[in-house]
mmCIF file of C-alpha atoms and ligand atoms in Angstrom:
data_model
loop_
_atom_site.group_PDB
_atom_site.id
_atom_site.type_symbol
_atom_site.label_atom_id
_atom_site.label_comp_id
_atom_site.label_asym_id
_atom_site.label_seq_id
_atom_site.Cartn_x
_atom_site.Cartn_y
_atom_site.Cartn_z
ATOM 1 C CA MET A 1 102.614 109.263 70.114
ATOM 2 C CA HIS A 2 103.220 107.469 73.383
ATOM 3 C CA ILE A 3 101.121 105.027 75.411
ATOM 4 C CA ASP A 4 101.410 104.971 79.197
ATOM 5 C CA ARG A 5 100.746 101.321 79.992
ATOM 6 C CA ASP A 6 100.547 101.689 83.783
ATOM 7 C CA ILE A 7 97.199 101.003 85.380
ATOM 8 C CA LYS A 8 95.429 104.176 86.446
ATOM 9 C CA LEU A 9 92.555 104.152 88.901
ATOM 10 C CA ASP A 10 89.369 106.066 89.596
ATOM 11 C CA PHE A 11 87.614 105.972 92.971
ATOM 12 C CA ARG A 12 85.149 103.333 91.755
ATOM 13 C CA ASP A 13 87.990 100.993 90.754
ATOM 14 C CA VAL A 14 89.031 100.302 94.352
ATOM 15 C CA LEU A 15 87.827 99.568 97.869
ATOM 16 C CA ILE A 16 89.747 100.056 101.106
ATOM 17 C CA ARG A 17 90.709 96.777 102.795
ATOM 18 C CA PRO A 18 89.713 96.607 106.494
ATOM 19 C CA LYS A 19 92.510 96.191 109.034
ATOM 20 C CA ARG A 20 92.760 95.100 112.650
ATOM 21 C CA SER A 21 91.966 98.002 114.898
ATOM 22 C CA ALA A 22 92.202 98.841 118.575
ATOM 23 C CA LEU A 23 89.684 101.657 118.224
ATOM 24 C CA PRO A 24 86.625 101.044 120.403
ATOM 25 C CA SER A 25 84.311 103.417 118.499
ATOM 26 C CA ARG A 26 83.981 105.948 115.677
ATOM 27 C CA ALA A 27 83.677 108.635 118.329
ATOM 28 C CA GLU A 28 87.378 108.156 119.107
ATOM 29 C CA VAL A 29 88.424 109.234 115.619
ATOM 30 C CA ASP A 30 89.649 112.779 115.038
ATOM 31 C CA ILE A 31 89.271 113.897 111.437
ATOM 32 C CA HIS A 32 90.774 117.342 111.940
ATOM 33 C CA ARG A 33 94.168 118.031 110.432
ATOM 34 C CA GLU A 34 96.845 120.570 111.180
ATOM 35 C CA PHE A 35 99.254 121.920 108.612
ATOM 36 C CA ALA A 36 101.922 124.594 108.499
ATOM 37 C CA PHE A 37 102.046 125.685 104.867
ATOM 38 C CA LYS A 38 105.371 125.649 103.066
ATOM 39 C CA HIS A 39 105.367 129.180 101.679
ATOM 40 C CA SER A 40 102.871 131.237 103.665
ATOM 41 C CA GLN A 41 104.141 129.603 106.883
ATOM 42 C CA ARG A 42 100.609 129.963 108.195
ATOM 43 C CA ARG A 43 99.043 127.279 110.336
ATOM 44 C CA TYR A 44 95.777 125.553 109.473
ATOM 45 C CA ARG A 45 93.515 123.466 111.687
ATOM 46 C CA GLY A 46 90.229 122.097 110.432
ATOM 47 C CA ILE A 47 88.470 119.240 108.716
ATOM 48 C CA PRO A 48 90.104 119.491 105.296
ATOM 49 C CA ILE A 49 86.997 119.384 103.131
ATOM 50 C CA ILE A 50 86.300 122.418 100.931
ATOM 51 C CA ALA A 51 83.130 123.431 99.070
ATOM 52 C CA ALA A 52 84.006 124.029 95.410
ATOM 53 C CA ASN A 53 84.415 127.510 93.932
ATOM 54 C CA MET A 54 81.326 127.099 91.766
ATOM 55 C CA ASP A 55 78.693 129.818 91.853
ATOM 56 C CA THR A 56 76.018 127.367 93.001
ATOM 57 C CA VAL A 57 78.040 125.898 95.888
ATOM 58 C CA GLY A 58 80.865 128.293 96.815
ATOM 59 C CA THR A 59 78.554 130.851 98.425
ATOM 60 C CA PHE A 60 78.778 133.082 101.500
ATOM 61 C CA GLU A 61 75.850 131.136 102.960
ATOM 62 C CA MET A 62 77.725 127.854 102.478
ATOM 63 C CA ALA A 63 80.806 129.339 104.185
ATOM 64 C CA LEU A 64 78.744 130.301 107.226
ATOM 65 C CA ALA A 65 77.001 126.904 107.359
ATOM 66 C CA LEU A 66 80.232 124.899 107.062
ATOM 67 C CA ALA A 67 82.322 126.994 109.478
ATOM 68 C CA PRO A 68 80.808 125.451 112.665
ATOM 69 C CA PHE A 69 81.883 122.031 111.342
ATOM 70 C CA ASP A 70 85.434 123.374 110.666
ATOM 71 C CA LEU A 71 84.982 122.795 106.932
ATOM 72 C CA SER A 72 86.053 125.416 104.376
ATOM 73 C CA VAL A 73 84.632 127.063 101.278
ATOM 74 C CA ALA A 74 86.321 128.314 98.144
ATOM 75 C CA LEU A 75 84.073 131.248 97.292
ATOM 76 C CA HIS A 76 83.143 131.550 93.635
ATOM 77 C CA LYS A 77 84.857 134.312 91.702
ATOM 78 C CA HIS A 78 81.762 136.228 90.635
ATOM 79 C CA TYR A 79 81.073 138.111 93.858
ATOM 80 C CA GLY A 80 81.634 141.874 93.699
ATOM 81 C CA VAL A 81 84.414 143.721 95.533
ATOM 82 C CA ASP A 82 82.163 145.384 98.124
ATOM 83 C CA GLU A 83 80.401 142.200 99.180
ATOM 84 C CA LEU A 84 83.703 140.324 99.381
ATOM 85 C CA VAL A 85 85.229 143.040 101.557
ATOM 86 C CA ARG A 86 82.194 142.932 103.838
ATOM 87 C CA PHE A 87 82.307 139.138 104.020
ATOM 88 C CA PHE A 88 86.024 138.832 104.764
ATOM 89 C CA GLY A 89 85.813 141.718 107.222
ATOM 90 C CA ALA A 90 83.175 139.866 109.238
ATOM 91 C CA LEU A 91 84.794 136.434 108.977
ATOM 92 C CA LYS A 92 85.494 134.839 112.339
ATOM 93 C CA SER A 93 87.038 131.537 111.395
ATOM 94 C CA LYS A 94 89.615 132.641 108.858
ATOM 95 C CA SER A 95 90.271 129.124 107.642
ATOM 96 C CA SER A 96 86.741 128.833 106.335
ATOM 97 C CA ALA A 97 87.047 130.847 103.125
ATOM 98 C CA PHE A 98 89.317 130.954 100.101
ATOM 99 C CA TYR A 99 89.156 133.962 97.779
ATOM 100 C CA SER A 100 88.973 132.507 94.237
ATOM 101 C CA MET A 101 90.222 133.945 90.989
ATOM 102 C CA GLY A 102 91.304 133.190 87.449
ATOM 103 C CA ILE A 103 94.460 134.540 85.830
ATOM 104 C CA THR A 104 93.370 137.582 83.841
ATOM 105 C CA LYS A 105 94.633 141.115 84.513
ATOM 106 C CA GLY A 106 91.131 141.952 85.742
ATOM 107 C CA ASP A 107 91.185 139.023 88.209
ATOM 108 C CA ARG A 108 94.457 140.257 89.674
ATOM 109 C CA GLU A 109 93.300 143.872 89.929
ATOM 110 C CA LYS A 110 90.083 142.859 91.655
ATOM 111 C CA PHE A 111 92.033 140.721 94.116
ATOM 112 C CA GLU A 112 94.319 143.637 94.993
ATOM 113 C CA ARG A 113 91.310 145.881 95.579
ATOM 114 C CA VAL A 114 89.754 143.353 97.956
ATOM 115 C CA VAL A 115 93.011 142.726 99.816
ATOM 116 C CA GLN A 116 93.666 146.454 100.157
ATOM 117 C CA ARG A 117 90.304 146.949 101.845
ATOM 118 C CA ALA A 118 89.869 143.632 103.714
ATOM 119 C CA GLY A 119 93.527 143.534 104.737
ATOM 120 C CA LYS A 120 94.767 140.464 106.546
ATOM 121 C CA ALA A 121 91.302 138.872 106.621
ATOM 122 C CA VAL A 122 92.054 137.310 103.220
ATOM 123 C CA GLU A 123 94.391 134.507 104.249
ATOM 124 C CA TYR A 124 93.632 131.926 101.584
ATOM 125 C CA VAL A 125 93.435 132.291 97.842
ATOM 126 C CA CYS A 126 92.450 129.740 95.211
ATOM 127 C CA ILE A 127 93.798 130.345 91.703
ATOM 128 C CA ASP A 128 91.744 128.107 89.491
ATOM 129 C CA VAL A 129 92.131 127.352 85.802
ATOM 130 C CA ALA A 130 90.899 124.329 83.871
ATOM 131 C CA ASN A 131 94.407 123.675 82.512
ATOM 132 C CA GLY A 132 97.239 124.278 84.957
ATOM 133 C CA TYR A 133 99.897 123.344 82.406
ATOM 134 C CA THR A 134 100.274 126.732 80.722
ATOM 135 C CA GLU A 135 103.224 129.087 81.126
ATOM 136 C CA SER A 136 100.919 132.032 81.712
ATOM 137 C CA PHE A 137 99.366 130.250 84.689
ATOM 138 C CA VAL A 138 102.747 129.467 86.238
ATOM 139 C CA LYS A 139 103.916 133.068 85.763
ATOM 140 C CA PHE A 140 100.719 134.434 87.286
ATOM 141 C CA VAL A 141 101.175 132.237 90.359
ATOM 142 C CA GLU A 142 104.842 133.214 90.720
ATOM 143 C CA LYS A 143 104.028 136.910 90.617
ATOM 144 C CA LEU A 144 101.220 136.576 93.125
ATOM 145 C CA ARG A 145 103.525 134.706 95.486
ATOM 146 C CA GLN A 146 106.183 137.423 95.202
ATOM 147 C CA ALA A 147 103.608 140.115 95.977
ATOM 148 C CA HIS A 148 101.910 138.200 98.817
ATOM 149 C CA PRO A 149 104.393 136.052 100.729
ATOM 150 C CA LYS A 150 101.999 135.531 103.667
ATOM 151 C CA ILE A 151 98.918 134.363 101.777
ATOM 152 C CA THR A 152 98.266 130.638 101.527
ATOM 153 C CA ILE A 153 97.936 129.861 97.824
ATOM 154 C CA MET A 154 95.990 126.935 96.425
ATOM 155 C CA ALA A 155 96.364 126.642 92.636
ATOM 156 C CA GLY A 156 95.654 124.231 89.802
ATOM 157 C CA LYS A 157 94.379 122.143 88.253
ATOM 158 C CA VAL A 158 96.961 119.558 87.290
ATOM 159 C CA VAL A 159 97.130 115.753 87.454
ATOM 160 C CA THR A 160 100.790 114.787 87.280
ATOM 161 C CA GLY A 161 103.716 114.747 89.667
ATOM 162 C CA GLU A 162 106.117 116.902 87.669
ATOM 163 C CA MET A 163 103.635 119.783 87.324
ATOM 164 C CA THR A 164 102.745 119.477 91.013
ATOM 165 C CA GLU A 165 106.430 119.885 91.832
ATOM 166 C CA GLU A 166 106.785 122.858 89.503
ATOM 167 C CA LEU A 167 103.848 124.654 91.094
ATOM 168 C CA ILE A 168 105.133 124.053 94.609
ATOM 169 C CA LEU A 169 108.554 125.343 93.635
ATOM 170 C CA CYS A 170 106.852 128.447 92.191
ATOM 171 C CA GLY A 171 105.183 129.286 95.482
ATOM 172 C CA VAL A 172 101.993 127.212 95.668
ATOM 173 C CA ASP A 173 101.123 125.797 99.105
ATOM 174 C CA ILE A 174 98.254 123.524 98.017
ATOM 175 C CA VAL A 175 98.093 122.094 94.484
ATOM 176 C CA LYS A 176 94.571 121.563 93.136
ATOM 177 C CA VAL A 177 94.436 118.137 91.493
ATOM 178 C CA GLY A 178 91.849 116.976 88.937
ATOM 179 C CA ILE A 179 91.210 117.323 85.236
ATOM 180 C CA GLY A 180 87.951 115.834 84.074
ATOM 181 C CA PRO A 181 86.507 113.998 87.097
ATOM 182 C CA GLY A 182 83.819 116.536 88.080
ATOM 183 C CA SER A 183 80.157 115.533 88.258
ATOM 184 C CA VAL A 184 79.110 118.261 85.788
ATOM 185 C CA CYS A 185 82.331 118.290 83.794
ATOM 186 C CA THR A 186 82.407 117.200 80.154
ATOM 187 C CA THR A 187 86.116 117.773 79.465
ATOM 188 C CA ARG A 188 86.847 114.068 79.041
ATOM 189 C CA SER A 189 84.167 113.623 76.387
ATOM 190 C CA MET A 190 84.707 116.983 74.683
ATOM 191 C CA THR A 191 88.505 116.825 74.476
ATOM 192 C CA GLY A 192 89.575 113.266 75.264
ATOM 193 C CA VAL A 193 91.860 114.748 77.936
ATOM 194 C CA GLY A 194 91.909 113.677 81.577
ATOM 195 C CA TYR A 195 93.445 111.375 84.166
ATOM 196 C CA PRO A 196 91.767 108.852 86.487
ATOM 197 C CA GLN A 197 91.327 110.835 89.683
ATOM 198 C CA LEU A 198 92.555 108.414 92.351
ATOM 199 C CA SER A 199 95.820 107.849 90.470
ATOM 200 C CA ALA A 200 96.195 111.604 89.977
ATOM 201 C CA VAL A 201 95.761 112.074 93.725
ATOM 202 C CA ILE A 202 98.244 109.316 94.624
ATOM 203 C CA GLU A 203 100.904 110.560 92.188
ATOM 204 C CA CYS A 204 100.489 114.276 92.927
ATOM 205 C CA ALA A 205 100.401 113.719 96.697
ATOM 206 C CA ASP A 206 103.616 111.743 96.491
ATOM 207 C CA ALA A 207 105.280 114.536 94.509
ATOM 208 C CA ALA A 208 103.928 117.298 96.759
ATOM 209 C CA HIS A 209 104.804 115.666 100.057
ATOM 210 C CA GLY A 210 108.393 115.183 98.917
ATOM 211 C CA LEU A 211 108.639 118.988 98.743
ATOM 212 C CA ASP A 212 106.615 119.680 101.890
ATOM 213 C CA GLY A 213 103.651 120.817 99.781
ATOM 214 C CA ARG A 214 99.993 119.846 100.026
ATOM 215 C CA ILE A 215 97.348 118.786 97.529
ATOM 216 C CA CYS A 216 93.597 119.195 97.240
ATOM 217 C CA ALA A 217 91.747 116.407 95.406
ATOM 218 C CA ASP A 218 89.223 118.323 93.335
ATOM 219 C CA GLY A 219 86.263 116.569 91.759
ATOM 220 C CA GLY A 220 84.864 113.098 91.294
ATOM 221 C CA CYS A 221 83.693 112.350 94.838
ATOM 222 C CA ALA A 222 80.123 111.100 94.599
ATOM 223 C CA ALA A 223 79.795 109.537 98.072
ATOM 224 C CA PRO A 224 81.525 109.772 101.479
ATOM 225 C CA GLY A 225 83.503 106.608 100.645
ATOM 226 C CA ASP A 226 85.133 108.421 97.711
ATOM 227 C CA ILE A 227 86.290 111.167 100.084
ATOM 228 C CA ALA A 228 87.797 108.485 102.339
ATOM 229 C CA LYS A 229 89.539 106.969 99.287
ATOM 230 C CA ALA A 230 90.943 110.395 98.330
ATOM 231 C CA PHE A 231 92.342 110.886 101.833
ATOM 232 C CA GLY A 232 93.563 107.271 101.803
ATOM 233 C CA GLY A 233 95.359 107.993 98.531
ATOM 234 C CA GLY A 234 97.209 110.896 100.119
ATOM 235 C CA ALA A 235 94.996 113.957 99.602
ATOM 236 C CA ASP A 236 95.495 116.634 102.246
ATOM 237 C CA PHE A 237 92.260 118.416 101.267
ATOM 238 C CA VAL A 238 89.216 117.245 99.307
ATOM 239 C CA MET A 239 87.008 119.617 97.305
ATOM 240 C CA LEU A 240 83.319 118.882 96.727
ATOM 241 C CA GLY A 241 80.869 120.315 94.213
ATOM 242 C CA GLY A 242 78.035 117.910 93.464
ATOM 243 C CA MET A 243 77.935 116.364 96.944
ATOM 244 C CA LEU A 244 77.145 119.783 98.413
ATOM 245 C CA ALA A 245 74.743 120.875 95.649
ATOM 246 C CA GLY A 246 70.963 121.031 96.154
ATOM 247 C CA HIS A 247 70.973 122.622 99.594
ATOM 248 C CA ALA A 248 69.431 125.704 101.166
ATOM 249 C CA GLU A 249 72.842 127.424 101.218
ATOM 250 C CA CYS A 250 73.347 126.944 97.466
ATOM 251 C CA ALA A 251 72.499 129.596 94.922
ATOM 252 C CA GLY A 252 69.818 128.697 92.440
ATOM 253 C CA ARG A 253 66.101 128.501 92.082
ATOM 254 C CA ILE A 254 64.194 125.524 93.399
ATOM 255 C CA VAL A 255 62.267 123.843 90.606
ATOM 256 C CA LYS A 256 59.237 121.602 91.145
ATOM 257 C CA LYS A 257 58.899 118.545 88.935
ATOM 258 C CA ALA A 258 56.512 115.616 89.360
ATOM 259 C CA GLY A 259 55.888 116.556 92.990
ATOM 260 C CA LYS A 260 59.594 116.719 93.874
ATOM 261 C CA GLN A 261 61.856 119.720 94.462
ATOM 262 C CA TYR A 262 65.090 120.158 92.514
ATOM 263 C CA GLN A 263 67.844 122.760 92.221
ATOM 264 C CA ARG A 264 69.926 123.592 89.152
ATOM 265 C CA PHE A 265 73.599 122.680 89.324
ATOM 266 C CA TYR A 266 75.980 123.397 86.460
ATOM 267 C CA GLY A 267 79.660 123.395 85.597
ATOM 268 C CA MET A 268 81.524 126.689 85.550
ATOM 269 C CA SER A 269 82.463 125.996 81.918
ATOM 270 C CA SER A 270 78.921 125.037 80.933
ATOM 271 C CA ARG A 271 76.820 127.002 78.480
ATOM 272 C CA THR A 272 74.653 128.122 81.425
ATOM 273 C CA ALA A 273 77.636 129.664 83.272
ATOM 274 C CA MET A 274 79.117 131.222 80.142
ATOM 275 C CA GLU A 275 75.800 132.808 79.218
ATOM 276 C CA LYS A 276 75.487 134.168 82.745
ATOM 277 C CA TYR A 277 78.983 135.638 83.050
ATOM 278 C CA ALA A 278 80.556 135.922 79.607
ATOM 279 C CA GLY A 279 77.627 136.793 77.361
ATOM 280 C CA GLY A 280 77.591 133.314 75.796
ATOM 281 C CA VAL A 281 80.000 130.675 74.536
ATOM 282 C CA ALA A 282 82.819 132.359 72.579
ATOM 283 C CA HIS A 283 82.998 131.374 68.881
ATOM 284 C CA TYR A 284 86.383 129.630 69.264
ATOM 285 C CA ARG A 285 85.414 127.318 72.121
ATOM 286 C CA ALA A 286 82.839 124.753 73.247
ATOM 287 C CA ALA A 287 81.269 124.276 76.645
ATOM 288 C CA GLU A 288 83.107 121.748 78.845
ATOM 289 C CA GLY A 289 80.455 121.475 81.494
ATOM 290 C CA LYS A 290 76.796 120.578 81.724
ATOM 291 C CA GLU A 291 73.725 121.527 83.717
ATOM 292 C CA ILE A 292 71.737 119.034 85.773
ATOM 293 C CA LEU A 293 68.886 119.120 88.272
ATOM 294 C CA VAL A 294 69.744 117.762 91.710
ATOM 295 C CA GLU A 295 67.166 116.824 94.262
ATOM 296 C CA TYR A 296 66.699 119.567 96.852
ATOM 297 C CA ARG A 297 67.888 118.372 100.264
ATOM 298 C CA GLY A 298 67.286 121.328 102.627
ATOM 299 C CA PRO A 299 70.029 122.645 104.939
ATOM 300 C CA VAL A 300 73.528 121.338 104.246
ATOM 301 C CA ALA A 301 74.185 120.409 107.895
ATOM 302 C CA GLY A 302 72.502 116.991 107.501
ATOM 303 C CA THR A 303 74.641 116.116 104.486
ATOM 304 C CA VAL A 304 77.808 117.284 106.258
ATOM 305 C CA LYS A 305 77.057 115.003 109.222
ATOM 306 C CA GLU A 306 76.665 112.051 106.819
ATOM 307 C CA ILE A 307 79.934 112.873 105.092
ATOM 308 C CA LEU A 308 81.867 113.238 108.320
ATOM 309 C CA GLY A 309 80.294 110.053 109.698
ATOM 310 C CA GLY A 310 81.389 108.143 106.591
ATOM 311 C CA VAL A 311 84.973 109.387 106.751
ATOM 312 C CA ARG A 312 85.172 108.703 110.492
ATOM 313 C CA SER A 313 83.870 105.189 109.924
ATOM 314 C CA ALA A 314 86.441 104.555 107.194
ATOM 315 C CA CYS A 315 89.154 105.507 109.697
ATOM 316 C CA THR A 316 87.688 103.033 112.205
ATOM 317 C CA TYR A 317 87.708 100.196 109.649
ATOM 318 C CA VAL A 318 91.461 100.557 109.150
ATOM 319 C CA GLY A 319 92.376 101.512 112.707
ATOM 320 C CA ALA A 320 93.302 105.150 112.039
ATOM 321 C CA ARG A 321 92.731 107.151 115.215
ATOM 322 C CA GLN A 322 93.403 110.365 113.294
ATOM 323 C CA LEU A 323 92.709 111.305 109.700
ATOM 324 C CA ARG A 324 96.404 111.863 109.114
ATOM 325 C CA GLU A 325 97.024 108.136 109.748
ATOM 326 C CA LEU A 326 94.538 107.077 107.071
ATOM 327 C CA THR A 327 96.975 107.116 104.138
ATOM 328 C CA LYS A 328 99.546 104.900 105.803
ATOM 329 C CA ARG A 329 96.840 102.474 106.944
ATOM 330 C CA THR A 330 95.171 102.278 103.518
ATOM 331 C CA THR A 331 95.515 99.278 101.250
ATOM 332 C CA PHE A 332 93.403 99.581 98.134
ATOM 333 C CA VAL A 333 91.872 96.450 96.634
ATOM 334 C CA ARG A 334 91.229 96.687 92.915
ATOM 335 C CA VAL A 335 87.636 95.760 92.158
ATOM 336 C CA ARG A 336 87.237 96.990 88.581
ATOM 337 C CA GLY A 337 89.220 97.824 85.511
ATOM 338 C CA GLU A 338 90.675 94.335 85.019
ATOM 339 C CA ALA A 339 90.659 94.998 81.279
ATOM 340 C CA ASN A 340 93.610 97.287 81.955
ATOM 341 C CA ASP A 341 95.663 94.178 82.724
ATOM 342 C CA VAL A 342 95.987 93.618 79.003
ATOM 343 C CA PHE A 343 98.619 96.365 79.143
ATOM 344 C CA GLY A 344 100.334 94.977 82.222
ATOM 345 C CA LYS A 345 100.805 91.454 80.763
ATOM 346 C CA SER A 346 102.320 92.385 77.463
HETATM 347 P P1 5GP B 401 82.372 117.362 91.767
HETATM 348 O O1 5GP B 401 82.640 117.428 93.237
HETATM 349 O O2 5GP B 401 81.047 117.987 91.422
HETATM 350 O O3 5GP B 401 82.557 116.023 91.182
HETATM 351 O O4 5GP B 401 83.498 118.264 91.064
HETATM 352 C C1 5GP B 401 83.660 119.629 91.369
HETATM 353 C C2 5GP B 401 84.774 120.183 90.536
HETATM 354 O O5 5GP B 401 84.478 120.082 89.127
HETATM 355 C C3 5GP B 401 85.041 121.670 90.718
HETATM 356 O O6 5GP B 401 85.719 121.965 91.897
HETATM 357 C C4 5GP B 401 85.825 122.001 89.471
HETATM 358 O O7 5GP B 401 87.194 121.722 89.594
HETATM 359 C C5 5GP B 401 85.232 121.059 88.425
HETATM 360 N N1 5GP B 401 84.318 121.779 87.528
HETATM 361 C C6 5GP B 401 83.317 122.621 87.842
HETATM 362 N N2 5GP B 401 82.675 123.062 86.747
HETATM 363 C C7 5GP B 401 83.288 122.494 85.697
HETATM 364 C C8 5GP B 401 83.090 122.575 84.288
HETATM 365 O O8 5GP B 401 82.183 123.222 83.770
HETATM 366 N N3 5GP B 401 83.966 121.863 83.526
HETATM 367 C C9 5GP B 401 84.977 121.123 84.062
HETATM 368 N N4 5GP B 401 85.801 120.500 83.246
HETATM 369 N N5 5GP B 401 85.164 120.994 85.388
HETATM 370 C C10 5GP B 401 84.344 121.680 86.194
#
């Protein structure tokens, strides 16, 4: 047994310290980013916020609603081949959609069928597993990279620098970072496993950038300020589930309760999702996600404007004219978690 005595931080443990700024107004701030990916060599330009590949949020409708804002979507993996081919075939802004998959033989075969028919329209793929530390995951990613040198691959999830480096060396362009922080995730309580998300982002970004790779901070953002903190900590992309749930573009019935409208939102490892897609929770496992009701908020455009306004304002507070300057202009002030100091003093 080993104890890591370093202080690890979640978003709520810090605030961003304001800095002198020559920026006259928020309107001057550009929160687009441009990347040339290490392996695919493709260029990206957009606002690097991605709707999560959850079946409630990662929908075609969400992709179409976010595209005018230059935001992206990771489509959920339960769409059928025909509808995916139609969607990718009609896609105008190619940066707005990631094809998502797991690592089974069936996932790979389905992907090949879609790519064969949709051709070059599938530019981005998201390979998503709960635990990115397995050999089978690394091998799957390596093989996909060999077969598709020109596709931009996002893959994870991991939370440590050494695994981030390994994935980048295996062909991943964007490492998905986060184990346990999600709003409908119960991994931390069910397994005791996890890593405070801001520290995971800081450490994985540092590792990735040293190899010219990128990271996506996945999970745990509950407000626009958390997104700003993720970018401040070094995230190149930020993925959102709960913050985009409860909108017209989400899948799921609207439920009325005490005069208010709600929408169901659940984890992809919840009992709800497993009953929907896998015929129930297998006898050897337990659900690691939960279902909640979120207040229905209408079209997502209003929420997106709030999010972008918050991130732009954060840039103004620290004098970052462009989002890419935010990390170097960020100083975090610790505001919680002092109990951790017990470790530091010993
Ligand atoms: P949020 O933005 O809602 O805090 O987090 C979204 C992320 O939570 C997703 O992108 C995904 O990585 C993670 N997630 C989604 N469903 C589940 C689940 O059932 N269990 C766990 N452990 N994580 C989940």
